[in-house]
PDB file of C-alpha atoms (C1' of nucleotides) in Angstrom:
ATOM      1  CA  UNK I   1      14.509   2.855 -15.930  1.00 72.00           C
ATOM      2  CA  UNK I   2      14.309   5.913 -13.649  1.00 95.00           C
ATOM      3  CA  UNK I   3      12.027   5.338 -10.757  1.00 97.00           C
ATOM      4  CA  UNK I   4      12.950   6.897  -7.308  1.00 97.00           C
ATOM      5  CA  UNK I   5      15.413   4.871  -6.866  1.00 97.00           C
ATOM      6  CA  UNK I   6      17.221   5.391  -9.515  1.00 97.00           C
ATOM      7  CA  UNK I   7      16.659   9.040  -9.326  1.00 98.00           C
ATOM      8  CA  UNK I   8      17.866   8.772  -5.530  1.00 98.00           C
ATOM      9  CA  UNK I   9      20.804   7.143  -7.371  1.00 97.00           C
ATOM     10  CA  UNK I  10      21.714   9.965  -9.328  1.00 98.00           C
ATOM     11  CA  UNK I  11      21.150  12.507  -6.962  1.00 98.00           C
ATOM     12  CA  UNK I  12      24.249  10.600  -4.481  1.00 98.00           C
ATOM     13  CA  UNK I  13      26.059  11.235  -8.047  1.00 98.00           C
ATOM     14  CA  UNK I  14      24.976  14.538  -8.140  1.00 98.00           C
ATOM     15  CA  UNK I  15      26.184  15.206  -4.223  1.00 98.00           C
ATOM     16  CA  UNK I  16      29.590  13.381  -4.078  1.00 97.00           C
ATOM     17  CA  UNK I  17      30.775  14.752  -7.901  1.00 96.00           C
ATOM     18  CA  UNK I  18      28.939  18.446  -7.871  1.00 93.00           C
ATOM     19  CA  UNK I  19      28.390  19.580  -4.216  1.00 95.00           C
ATOM     20  CA  UNK I  20      30.307  22.812  -3.359  1.00 97.00           C
ATOM     21  CA  UNK I  21      31.635  22.752  -6.303  1.00 98.00           C
ATOM     22  CA  UNK I  22      32.182  25.656  -9.236  1.00 98.00           C
ATOM     23  CA  UNK I  23      31.168  24.957 -12.744  1.00 98.00           C
ATOM     24  CA  UNK I  24      34.270  25.463 -15.086  1.00 98.00           C
ATOM     25  CA  UNK I  25      31.827  24.642 -18.432  1.00 97.00           C
ATOM     26  CA  UNK I  26      29.335  23.625 -20.014  1.00 98.00           C
ATOM     27  CA  UNK I  27      28.739  21.634 -23.245  1.00 97.00           C
ATOM     28  CA  UNK I  28      25.318  20.761 -24.851  1.00 97.00           C
ATOM     29  CA  UNK I  29      26.015  17.943 -27.212  1.00 97.00           C
ATOM     30  CA  UNK I  30      22.015  17.712 -28.305  1.00 97.00           C
ATOM     31  CA  UNK I  31      20.153  20.814 -27.093  1.00 96.00           C
ATOM     32  CA  UNK I  32      16.788  18.184 -27.929  1.00 96.00           C
ATOM     33  CA  UNK I  33      16.992  17.499 -23.566  1.00 97.00           C
ATOM     34  CA  UNK I  34      16.723  21.284 -22.828  1.00 97.00           C
ATOM     35  CA  UNK I  35      13.209  22.607 -21.918  1.00 96.00           C
ATOM     36  CA  UNK I  36      12.651  26.405 -21.122  1.00 95.00           C
ATOM     37  CA  UNK I  37      16.207  27.320 -21.819  1.00 96.00           C
ATOM     38  CA  UNK I  38      18.669  27.687 -24.398  1.00 96.00           C
ATOM     39  CA  UNK I  39      22.377  26.394 -24.831  1.00 97.00           C
ATOM     40  CA  UNK I  40      23.611  29.710 -24.330  1.00 97.00           C
ATOM     41  CA  UNK I  41      21.300  30.602 -21.440  1.00 97.00           C
ATOM     42  CA  UNK I  42      22.212  27.515 -19.662  1.00 97.00           C
ATOM     43  CA  UNK I  43      25.764  28.028 -19.674  1.00 97.00           C
ATOM     44  CA  UNK I  44      25.890  31.558 -18.992  1.00 97.00           C
ATOM     45  CA  UNK I  45      23.463  31.275 -15.455  1.00 97.00           C
ATOM     46  CA  UNK I  46      26.055  28.198 -14.757  1.00 98.00           C
ATOM     47  CA  UNK I  47      29.848  29.313 -15.451  1.00 98.00           C
ATOM     48  CA  UNK I  48      31.439  30.151 -12.979  1.00 98.00           C
ATOM     49  CA  UNK I  49      28.140  29.439 -10.191  1.00 98.00           C
ATOM     50  CA  UNK I  50      28.766  27.103  -7.481  1.00 98.00           C
ATOM     51  CA  UNK I  51      26.281  24.087  -7.306  1.00 98.00           C
ATOM     52  CA  UNK I  52      24.349  23.698  -4.075  1.00 98.00           C
ATOM     53  CA  UNK I  53      22.738  20.958  -1.765  1.00 98.00           C
ATOM     54  CA  UNK I  54      21.324  17.947  -4.614  1.00 98.00           C
ATOM     55  CA  UNK I  55      17.735  17.075  -3.052  1.00 98.00           C
ATOM     56  CA  UNK I  56      14.866  15.044  -4.842  1.00 98.00           C
ATOM     57  CA  UNK I  57      11.209  14.848  -4.859  1.00 97.00           C
ATOM     58  CA  UNK I  58       9.930  12.413  -6.688  1.00 97.00           C
ATOM     59  CA  UNK I  59      11.394  11.640  -9.817  1.00 97.00           C
ATOM     60  CA  UNK I  60      12.477  14.852  -9.999  1.00 97.00           C
ATOM     61  CA  UNK I  61      16.874  15.714  -8.837  1.00 98.00           C
ATOM     62  CA  UNK I  62      17.057  19.384  -8.319  1.00 98.00           C
ATOM     63  CA  UNK I  63      20.476  21.352  -7.481  1.00 98.00           C
ATOM     64  CA  UNK I  64      20.109  25.038  -6.805  1.00 98.00           C
ATOM     65  CA  UNK I  65      22.763  26.634  -8.497  1.00 97.00           C
ATOM     66  CA  UNK I  66      24.657  29.560  -5.392  1.00 96.00           C
ATOM     67  CA  UNK I  67      22.974  30.419  -3.114  1.00 91.00           C
ATOM     68  CA  UNK I  68      20.497  32.864  -4.647  1.00 92.00           C
ATOM     69  CA  UNK I  69      20.410  31.651  -7.995  1.00 96.00           C
ATOM     70  CA  UNK I  70      18.394  29.629  -9.676  1.00 97.00           C
ATOM     71  CA  UNK I  71      17.932  25.078  -9.530  1.00 98.00           C
ATOM     72  CA  UNK I  72      18.736  23.374 -12.243  1.00 98.00           C
ATOM     73  CA  UNK I  73      15.900  20.506 -12.361  1.00 98.00           C
ATOM     74  CA  UNK I  74      16.571  17.248 -14.542  1.00 98.00           C
ATOM     75  CA  UNK I  75      14.066  14.616 -15.060  1.00 97.00           C
ATOM     76  CA  UNK I  76      15.058  11.595 -16.361  1.00 97.00           C
ATOM     77  CA  UNK I  77      12.191  10.049 -18.414  1.00 97.00           C
ATOM     78  CA  UNK I  78      12.506   6.453 -19.299  1.00 96.00           C
ATOM     79  CA  UNK I  79      16.038   6.119 -20.042  1.00 96.00           C
ATOM     80  CA  UNK I  80      17.717   8.607 -18.456  1.00 97.00           C
ATOM     81  CA  UNK I  81      20.964   8.918 -16.140  1.00 98.00           C
ATOM     82  CA  UNK I  82      23.776  11.415 -14.985  1.00 98.00           C
ATOM     83  CA  UNK I  83      27.236  10.065 -14.294  1.00 97.00           C
ATOM     84  CA  UNK I  84      30.478  11.772 -12.488  1.00 97.00           C
ATOM     85  CA  UNK I  85      33.501  11.157 -14.731  1.00 97.00           C
ATOM     86  CA  UNK I  86      36.421  11.947 -15.333  1.00 96.00           C
ATOM     87  CA  UNK I  87      37.458  14.104 -18.338  1.00 95.00           C
ATOM     88  CA  UNK I  88      39.095  11.585 -20.612  1.00 95.00           C
ATOM     89  CA  UNK I  89      36.444   8.876 -20.273  1.00 95.00           C
ATOM     90  CA  UNK I  90      35.049   8.750 -23.726  1.00 95.00           C
ATOM     91  CA  UNK I  91      31.223  10.256 -24.038  1.00 94.00           C
ATOM     92  CA  UNK I  92      28.616   7.696 -24.641  1.00 95.00           C
ATOM     93  CA  UNK I  93      26.387   7.837 -27.507  1.00 94.00           C
ATOM     94  CA  UNK I  94      23.637   9.531 -25.929  1.00 96.00           C
ATOM     95  CA  UNK I  95      25.513  12.188 -23.262  1.00 97.00           C
ATOM     96  CA  UNK I  96      23.956  15.131 -23.793  1.00 98.00           C
ATOM     97  CA  UNK I  97      25.106  17.583 -21.119  1.00 98.00           C
ATOM     98  CA  UNK I  98      28.242  18.013 -19.722  1.00 98.00           C
ATOM     99  CA  UNK I  99      29.291  19.754 -17.117  1.00 98.00           C
ATOM    100  CA  UNK I 100      32.959  20.619 -16.321  1.00 98.00           C
ATOM    101  CA  UNK I 101      33.528  21.460 -12.450  1.00 98.00           C
ATOM    102  CA  UNK I 102      36.692  22.295 -10.590  1.00 97.00           C
ATOM    103  CA  UNK I 103      38.381  19.424  -9.146  1.00 93.00           C
ATOM    104  CA  UNK I 104      38.495  18.050 -12.549  1.00 92.00           C
ATOM    105  CA  UNK I 105      35.212  16.248 -12.840  1.00 97.00           C
ATOM    106  CA  UNK I 106      32.866  15.882 -15.308  1.00 97.00           C
ATOM    107  CA  UNK I 107      28.783  15.154 -14.529  1.00 98.00           C
ATOM    108  CA  UNK I 108      27.370  13.928 -17.482  1.00 98.00           C
ATOM    109  CA  UNK I 109      23.568  13.695 -18.113  1.00 98.00           C
ATOM    110  CA  UNK I 110      22.615  11.235 -20.800  1.00 97.00           C
ATOM    111  CA  UNK I 111      19.612   9.772 -22.213  1.00 97.00           C
ATOM    112  CA  UNK I 112      18.405   8.000 -25.690  1.00 96.00           C
ATOM    113  CA  UNK I 113      14.923   9.264 -25.496  1.00 96.00           C
ATOM    114  CA  UNK I 114      15.000  12.570 -24.372  1.00 96.00           C
ATOM    115  CA  UNK I 115      11.679  12.411 -23.567  1.00 96.00           C
ATOM    116  CA  UNK I 116      11.934  14.745 -20.896  1.00 96.00           C
ATOM    117  CA  UNK I 117      15.008  16.857 -20.153  1.00 97.00           C
ATOM    118  CA  UNK I 118      16.730  19.662 -18.287  1.00 98.00           C
ATOM    119  CA  UNK I 119      15.763  22.619 -17.548  1.00 97.00           C
ATOM    120  CA  UNK I 120      16.567  25.832 -15.229  1.00 97.00           C
ATOM    121  CA  UNK I 121      13.723  27.013 -12.988  1.00 97.00           C
ATOM    122  CA  UNK I 122      13.406  30.305 -10.193  1.00 96.00           C
ATOM    123  CA  UNK I 123      11.911  29.071  -7.027  1.00 96.00           C
ATOM    124  CA  UNK I 124       8.704  29.724  -8.030  1.00 95.00           C
ATOM    125  CA  UNK I 125       8.424  27.559 -10.754  1.00 95.00           C
ATOM    126  CA  UNK I 126      10.367  24.901  -8.638  1.00 96.00           C
ATOM    127  CA  UNK I 127       7.464  25.836  -5.918  1.00 94.00           C
ATOM    128  CA  UNK I 128       5.059  25.358  -8.610  1.00 93.00           C
ATOM    129  CA  UNK I 129       6.499  22.187  -9.926  1.00 94.00           C
ATOM    130  CA  UNK I 130       6.392  20.264  -6.480  1.00 95.00           C
ATOM    131  CA  UNK I 131       3.649  21.602  -5.689  1.00 94.00           C
ATOM    132  CA  UNK I 132       1.401  19.635  -8.765  1.00 94.00           C
ATOM    133  CA  UNK I 133       3.158  16.529  -7.424  1.00 96.00           C
ATOM    134  CA  UNK I 134       1.877  14.285  -4.325  1.00 96.00           C
ATOM    135  CA  UNK I 135       4.456  13.686  -0.925  1.00 96.00           C
ATOM    136  CA  UNK I 136       7.869  11.713  -1.874  1.00 97.00           C
ATOM    137  CA  UNK I 137       6.677   8.085  -1.349  1.00 97.00           C
ATOM    138  CA  UNK I 138       9.872   7.556   0.332  1.00 97.00           C
ATOM    139  CA  UNK I 139       8.225  10.098   3.270  1.00 96.00           C
ATOM    140  CA  UNK I 140       4.990   9.677   3.151  1.00 97.00           C
ATOM    141  CA  UNK I 141       3.341   8.775   6.493  1.00 97.00           C
ATOM    142  CA  UNK I 142       0.607   5.999   6.637  1.00 96.00           C
ATOM    143  CA  UNK I 143      -2.323   8.161   7.883  1.00 96.00           C
ATOM    144  CA  UNK I 144      -1.445  10.185   4.701  1.00 96.00           C
ATOM    145  CA  UNK I 145      -1.020   7.350   2.277  1.00 97.00           C
ATOM    146  CA  UNK I 146      -4.320   5.818   3.484  1.00 96.00           C
ATOM    147  CA  UNK I 147      -6.391   9.155   3.215  1.00 95.00           C
ATOM    148  CA  UNK I 148      -4.634  10.032  -0.428  1.00 96.00           C
ATOM    149  CA  UNK I 149      -6.134   6.661  -2.255  1.00 96.00           C
ATOM    150  CA  UNK I 150      -9.270   5.962  -0.014  1.00 94.00           C
ATOM    151  CA  UNK I 151     -11.076   8.315  -1.979  1.00 92.00           C
ATOM    152  CA  UNK I 152      -9.680   7.305  -5.228  1.00 94.00           C
ATOM    153  CA  UNK I 153     -12.337   5.348  -7.180  1.00 92.00           C
ATOM    154  CA  UNK I 154     -10.022   4.265 -10.041  1.00 94.00           C
ATOM    155  CA  UNK I 155      -7.702   1.294 -10.021  1.00 96.00           C
ATOM    156  CA  UNK I 156      -5.621   0.669  -6.841  1.00 96.00           C
ATOM    157  CA  UNK I 157      -2.435   0.985  -9.576  1.00 96.00           C
ATOM    158  CA  UNK I 158      -3.217   3.653 -11.383  1.00 96.00           C
ATOM    159  CA  UNK I 159      -3.535   5.878  -8.269  1.00 96.00           C
ATOM    160  CA  UNK I 160      -0.241   4.588  -7.232  1.00 97.00           C
ATOM    161  CA  UNK I 161       0.865   5.482 -10.939  1.00 96.00           C
ATOM    162  CA  UNK I 162       0.108   9.474 -10.444  1.00 96.00           C
ATOM    163  CA  UNK I 163       2.477  11.478  -9.737  1.00 96.00           C
ATOM    164  CA  UNK I 164       0.360  14.144  -8.426  1.00 96.00           C
ATOM    165  CA  UNK I 165      -1.246  11.386  -5.870  1.00 96.00           C
ATOM    166  CA  UNK I 166       2.402   9.599  -4.390  1.00 97.00           C
ATOM    167  CA  UNK I 167       5.561  11.241  -6.463  1.00 97.00           C
ATOM    168  CA  UNK I 168       8.119   8.606  -7.109  1.00 97.00           C
ATOM    169  CA  UNK I 169       6.653   5.454  -7.869  1.00 97.00           C
ATOM    170  CA  UNK I 170       6.885   3.859 -11.572  1.00 97.00           C
ATOM    171  CA  UNK I 171       5.561   1.419 -13.304  1.00 96.00           C
ATOM    172  CA  UNK I 172       8.214  -1.431 -12.124  1.00 97.00           C
ATOM    173  CA  UNK I 173       7.373  -0.902  -8.289  1.00 97.00           C
ATOM    174  CA  UNK I 174       4.013  -0.780  -8.528  1.00 97.00           C
ATOM    175  CA  UNK I 175       3.411  -3.996  -9.584  1.00 97.00           C
ATOM    176  CA  UNK I 176       6.171  -5.627  -7.094  1.00 97.00           C
ATOM    177  CA  UNK I 177       4.101  -3.446  -4.252  1.00 97.00           C
ATOM    178  CA  UNK I 178       0.807  -4.640  -5.433  1.00 97.00           C
ATOM    179  CA  UNK I 179       2.468  -8.201  -5.767  1.00 97.00           C
ATOM    180  CA  UNK I 180       4.041  -8.229  -2.238  1.00 97.00           C
ATOM    181  CA  UNK I 181       0.750  -7.166  -0.402  1.00 97.00           C
ATOM    182  CA  UNK I 182      -1.645  -9.488  -2.588  1.00 97.00           C
ATOM    183  CA  UNK I 183      -3.400  -6.892  -4.187  1.00 97.00           C
ATOM    184  CA  UNK I 184      -5.181  -7.092  -7.530  1.00 96.00           C
ATOM    185  CA  UNK I 185      -4.128  -3.968  -8.961  1.00 96.00           C
ATOM    186  CA  UNK I 186      -7.773  -3.040 -10.959  1.00 95.00           C
ATOM    187  CA  UNK I 187      -8.935  -3.079  -7.408  1.00 96.00           C
ATOM    188  CA  UNK I 188     -10.526   0.317  -6.791  1.00 95.00           C
ATOM    189  CA  UNK I 189      -8.533   1.846  -4.226  1.00 96.00           C
ATOM    190  CA  UNK I 190     -11.164   2.955  -2.369  1.00 95.00           C
ATOM    191  CA  UNK I 191     -12.737  -0.349  -2.308  1.00 95.00           C
ATOM    192  CA  UNK I 192      -9.190  -1.382  -0.412  1.00 96.00           C
ATOM    193  CA  UNK I 193     -10.147  -1.775   3.616  1.00 95.00           C
ATOM    194  CA  UNK I 194      -7.526  -0.420   5.805  1.00 95.00           C
ATOM    195  CA  UNK I 195      -5.942  -3.249   6.792  1.00 96.00           C
ATOM    196  CA  UNK I 196      -4.900  -3.829   2.778  1.00 96.00           C
ATOM    197  CA  UNK I 197      -3.616   0.151   2.668  1.00 97.00           C
ATOM    198  CA  UNK I 198      -1.519  -0.544   5.890  1.00 97.00           C
ATOM    199  CA  UNK I 199      -0.439  -3.518   4.161  1.00 97.00           C
ATOM    200  CA  UNK I 200       0.423  -1.015   0.707  1.00 97.00           C
ATOM    201  CA  UNK I 201       2.157   1.028   2.426  1.00 97.00           C
ATOM    202  CA  UNK I 202       4.666  -1.473   4.724  1.00 97.00           C
ATOM    203  CA  UNK I 203       5.412  -3.307   1.169  1.00 97.00           C
ATOM    204  CA  UNK I 204       5.800   0.002  -0.359  1.00 97.00           C
ATOM    205  CA  UNK I 205       8.444   1.311   2.348  1.00 97.00           C
ATOM    206  CA  UNK I 206       9.912  -1.808   2.234  1.00 97.00           C
ATOM    207  CA  UNK I 207      10.141  -2.053  -1.731  1.00 97.00           C
ATOM    208  CA  UNK I 208      11.958   1.445  -1.368  1.00 97.00           C
ATOM    209  CA  UNK I 209      14.481   0.814   1.022  1.00 98.00           C
ATOM    210  CA  UNK I 210      16.031  -2.429  -0.366  1.00 97.00           C
ATOM    211  CA  UNK I 211      15.494  -0.547  -4.184  1.00 97.00           C
ATOM    212  CA  UNK I 212      17.462   2.814  -2.789  1.00 97.00           C
ATOM    213  CA  UNK I 213      20.314   0.759  -1.559  1.00 97.00           C
ATOM    214  CA  UNK I 214      20.309  -0.938  -5.084  1.00 96.00           C
ATOM    215  CA  UNK I 215      19.537   2.183  -7.191  1.00 96.00           C
ATOM    216  CA  UNK I 216      16.992   0.258  -9.267  1.00 96.00           C
ATOM    217  CA  UNK I 217      14.462  -2.203  -8.690  1.00 96.00           C
ATOM    218  CA  UNK I 218      16.811  -5.323  -8.365  1.00 95.00           C
ATOM    219  CA  UNK I 219      15.539  -7.980 -10.705  1.00 94.00           C
ATOM    220  CA  UNK I 220      15.681 -10.751  -8.616  1.00 95.00           C
ATOM    221  CA  UNK I 221      14.706 -14.309  -8.377  1.00 95.00           C
ATOM    222  CA  UNK I 222      12.620 -13.437  -4.865  1.00 96.00           C
ATOM    223  CA  UNK I 223      10.763 -10.568  -7.113  1.00 97.00           C
ATOM    224  CA  UNK I 224       8.154 -10.268  -9.467  1.00 96.00           C
ATOM    225  CA  UNK I 225      10.491  -7.832 -10.651  1.00 96.00           C
ATOM    226  CA  UNK I 226      12.767 -10.344 -11.752  1.00 95.00           C
ATOM    227  CA  UNK I 227      10.426 -12.668 -13.613  1.00 94.00           C
ATOM    228  CA  UNK I 228       8.790 -10.199 -15.531  1.00 92.00           C
ATOM    229  CA  UNK I 229      10.505 -10.182 -18.950  1.00 89.00           C
ATOM    230  CA  UNK I 230      10.226 -13.724 -19.245  1.00 89.00           C
ATOM    231  CA  UNK I 231       7.588 -14.806 -21.623  1.00 83.00           C
ATOM    232  CA  UNK I 232       6.026 -17.902 -19.541  1.00 86.00           C
ATOM    233  CA  UNK I 233       6.787 -16.048 -16.102  1.00 90.00           C
ATOM    234  CA  UNK I 234       6.550 -18.765 -12.951  1.00 94.00           C
ATOM    235  CA  UNK I 235       4.840 -16.424  -9.342  1.00 96.00           C
ATOM    236  CA  UNK I 236       8.617 -17.122  -7.094  1.00 96.00           C
ATOM    237  CA  UNK I 237       6.289 -16.977  -3.906  1.00 96.00           C
ATOM    238  CA  UNK I 238       2.948 -19.677  -5.637  1.00 96.00           C
ATOM    239  CA  UNK I 239       4.223 -21.127  -8.344  1.00 95.00           C
ATOM    240  CA  UNK I 240       1.148 -19.816 -10.414  1.00 95.00           C
ATOM    241  CA  UNK I 241       1.627 -18.656 -14.502  1.00 94.00           C
ATOM    242  CA  UNK I 242       2.514 -15.085 -14.398  1.00 94.00           C
ATOM    243  CA  UNK I 243      -0.842 -12.753 -16.171  1.00 93.00           C
ATOM    244  CA  UNK I 244      -0.012  -9.584 -18.155  1.00 93.00           C
ATOM    245  CA  UNK I 245      -2.374  -6.998 -19.052  1.00 92.00           C
ATOM    246  CA  UNK I 246      -2.527  -3.298 -19.845  1.00 93.00           C
ATOM    247  CA  UNK I 247      -3.695  -0.649 -16.581  1.00 93.00           C
ATOM    248  CA  UNK I 248      -4.173   2.569 -17.441  1.00 86.00           C
ATOM    249  CA  UNK I 249      -1.585   2.180 -20.489  1.00 89.00           C
ATOM    250  CA  UNK I 250       1.210   0.211 -19.246  1.00 94.00           C
ATOM    251  CA  UNK I 251       2.113  -3.248 -19.133  1.00 94.00           C
ATOM    252  CA  UNK I 252       1.353  -4.591 -15.850  1.00 95.00           C
ATOM    253  CA  UNK I 253       2.464  -8.091 -14.527  1.00 95.00           C
ATOM    254  CA  UNK I 254       0.334  -9.893 -11.397  1.00 95.00           C
ATOM    255  CA  UNK I 255      -0.453 -13.162  -9.794  1.00 96.00           C
ATOM    256  CA  UNK I 256      -3.548 -14.284 -10.337  1.00 95.00           C
ATOM    257  CA  UNK I 257      -3.019 -16.587  -7.247  1.00 95.00           C
ATOM    258  CA  UNK I 258      -1.482 -14.631  -5.035  1.00 94.00           C
ATOM    259  CA  UNK I 259      -3.399 -11.216  -5.687  1.00 96.00           C
ATOM    260  CA  UNK I 260      -7.044 -11.012  -5.345  1.00 85.00           C
TER     261      UNK I 260
ATOM    262  C1'  DC V   1     -13.826  12.235 -11.669  1.00 72.34           C
ATOM    263  C1'  DG V   2     -11.920   8.490 -14.202  1.00 72.34           C
ATOM    264  C1'  DT V   3      -9.989   5.719 -18.219  1.00 72.34           C
ATOM    265  C1'  DA V   4      -7.877   5.172 -22.229  1.00 72.34           C
ATOM    266  C1'  DT V   5      -5.009   6.494 -26.369  1.00 72.34           C
ATOM    267  C1'  DA V   6      -1.689   8.967 -29.203  1.00 72.34           C
ATOM    268  C1'  DA V   7       2.256  11.805 -29.213  1.00 72.34           C
ATOM    269  C1'  DC V   8       7.083  13.056 -27.852  1.00 72.34           C
ATOM    270  C1'  DC V   9      11.663  10.350 -29.288  1.00 72.34           C
ATOM    271  C1'  DT V  10      14.951   6.109 -29.960  1.00 72.34           C
ATOM    272  C1'  DG V  11      16.544   1.630 -30.169  1.00 72.34           C
ATOM    273  C1'  DC V  12      15.753  -3.296 -30.139  1.00 72.34           C
ATOM    274  C1'  DG V  13      13.438  -7.797 -31.165  1.00 72.34           C
ATOM    275  C1'  DT V  14      10.672 -10.289 -34.297  1.00 72.34           C
ATOM    276  C1'  DG V  15       8.563 -12.069 -37.547  1.00 72.34           C
ATOM    277  C1'  DC V  16       7.853 -12.120 -42.494  1.00 72.34           C
TER     278       DC V  16
ATOM    279  C1'  DT S   1      19.666  -7.926 -45.216  1.00 72.34           C
ATOM    280  C1'  DG S   2      16.079  -5.235 -45.106  1.00 72.34           C
ATOM    281  C1'  DC S   3      11.283  -3.401 -43.205  1.00 72.34           C
ATOM    282  C1'  DA S   4       7.313  -2.916 -40.347  1.00 72.34           C
ATOM    283  C1'  DC S   5       5.514  -3.421 -35.947  1.00 72.34           C
ATOM    284  C1'  DG S   6       5.241  -3.843 -31.579  1.00 72.34           C
ATOM    285  C1'  DC S   7       7.266  -2.735 -27.735  1.00 72.34           C
ATOM    286  C1'  DA S   8       9.709  -0.467 -23.271  1.00 72.34           C
ATOM    287  C1'  DG S   9      10.679   1.557 -16.092  1.00 72.34           C
ATOM    288  C1'  DG S  10       8.062   8.234 -18.378  1.00 72.34           C
ATOM    289  C1'  DT S  11       5.055  12.631 -18.799  1.00 72.34           C
ATOM    290  C1'  DT S  12       1.378  15.046 -21.160  1.00 72.34           C
ATOM    291  C1'  DA S  13      -2.423  16.395 -24.181  1.00 72.34           C
ATOM    292  C1'  DT S  14      -7.154  15.670 -25.836  1.00 72.34           C
ATOM    293  C1'  DA S  15     -10.645  12.885 -26.559  1.00 72.34           C
ATOM    294  C1'  DC S  16     -14.309  10.147 -24.910  1.00 72.34           C
TER     295       DC S  16
END
DNA sequence: CGTATAACCTGCGTGC
DNA sequence: TGCACGCAGGTTATAC
């Protein structure tokens, strides 16, 4: 599930629940989500420490521990989430880490599939991680967006999906953006003219704005996303039958009528 | 440089 | 009811 809009929602959860709070306890219910850190170490580094201002880049969520401490980094894979709970709420099946804060609330990192996880990073590691990512999709200016795509030989969808090009777009967002811009997902990125690139950037901005507000890519009937799970989906714009195939290994839905 | 594939891990729906 | 299989909004290593 989590693409940029979802992670932005988790950032708000972390801000509202955790900002300025002191960690009272850390319970690792499944160490399978820990990456490069042991439960013991995580607990030791967090307990009694105050959480700073959460920030996001692409699909990564970060929160600094104290002013000069390490940074807690979350990635949500395909099934992760972060909730703010009261301690008497029974844990969900896939709640993996629970962080108890002063003031009585708990942050719970939940993830069914454990494809990604939680790590504890120093400043150099954070810098390295962010350097490997392209600019955040929500903040990339049009000129830079056009430049990043204009040199790519491969399918435009592959470029949009590549986190080292632009950070934050996932499978649903890419299909939605391409559909709105009337661009076929397999079009070589560098074949797009200035007008098409401008259109893509504009659509990306609009799709992101709405999705961030919703906390997900909303499956509205007027959106492509609202039809992609139907076996006989129809384009809500032109009525043609939607097509589906694989582009760079991911299921890709598009409208043969609108997207050439 | 690019693409495709499998792998990581779990659960759900489908068809036999 | 059981079981094999394919599939899922992500990332990474590896082979071509």
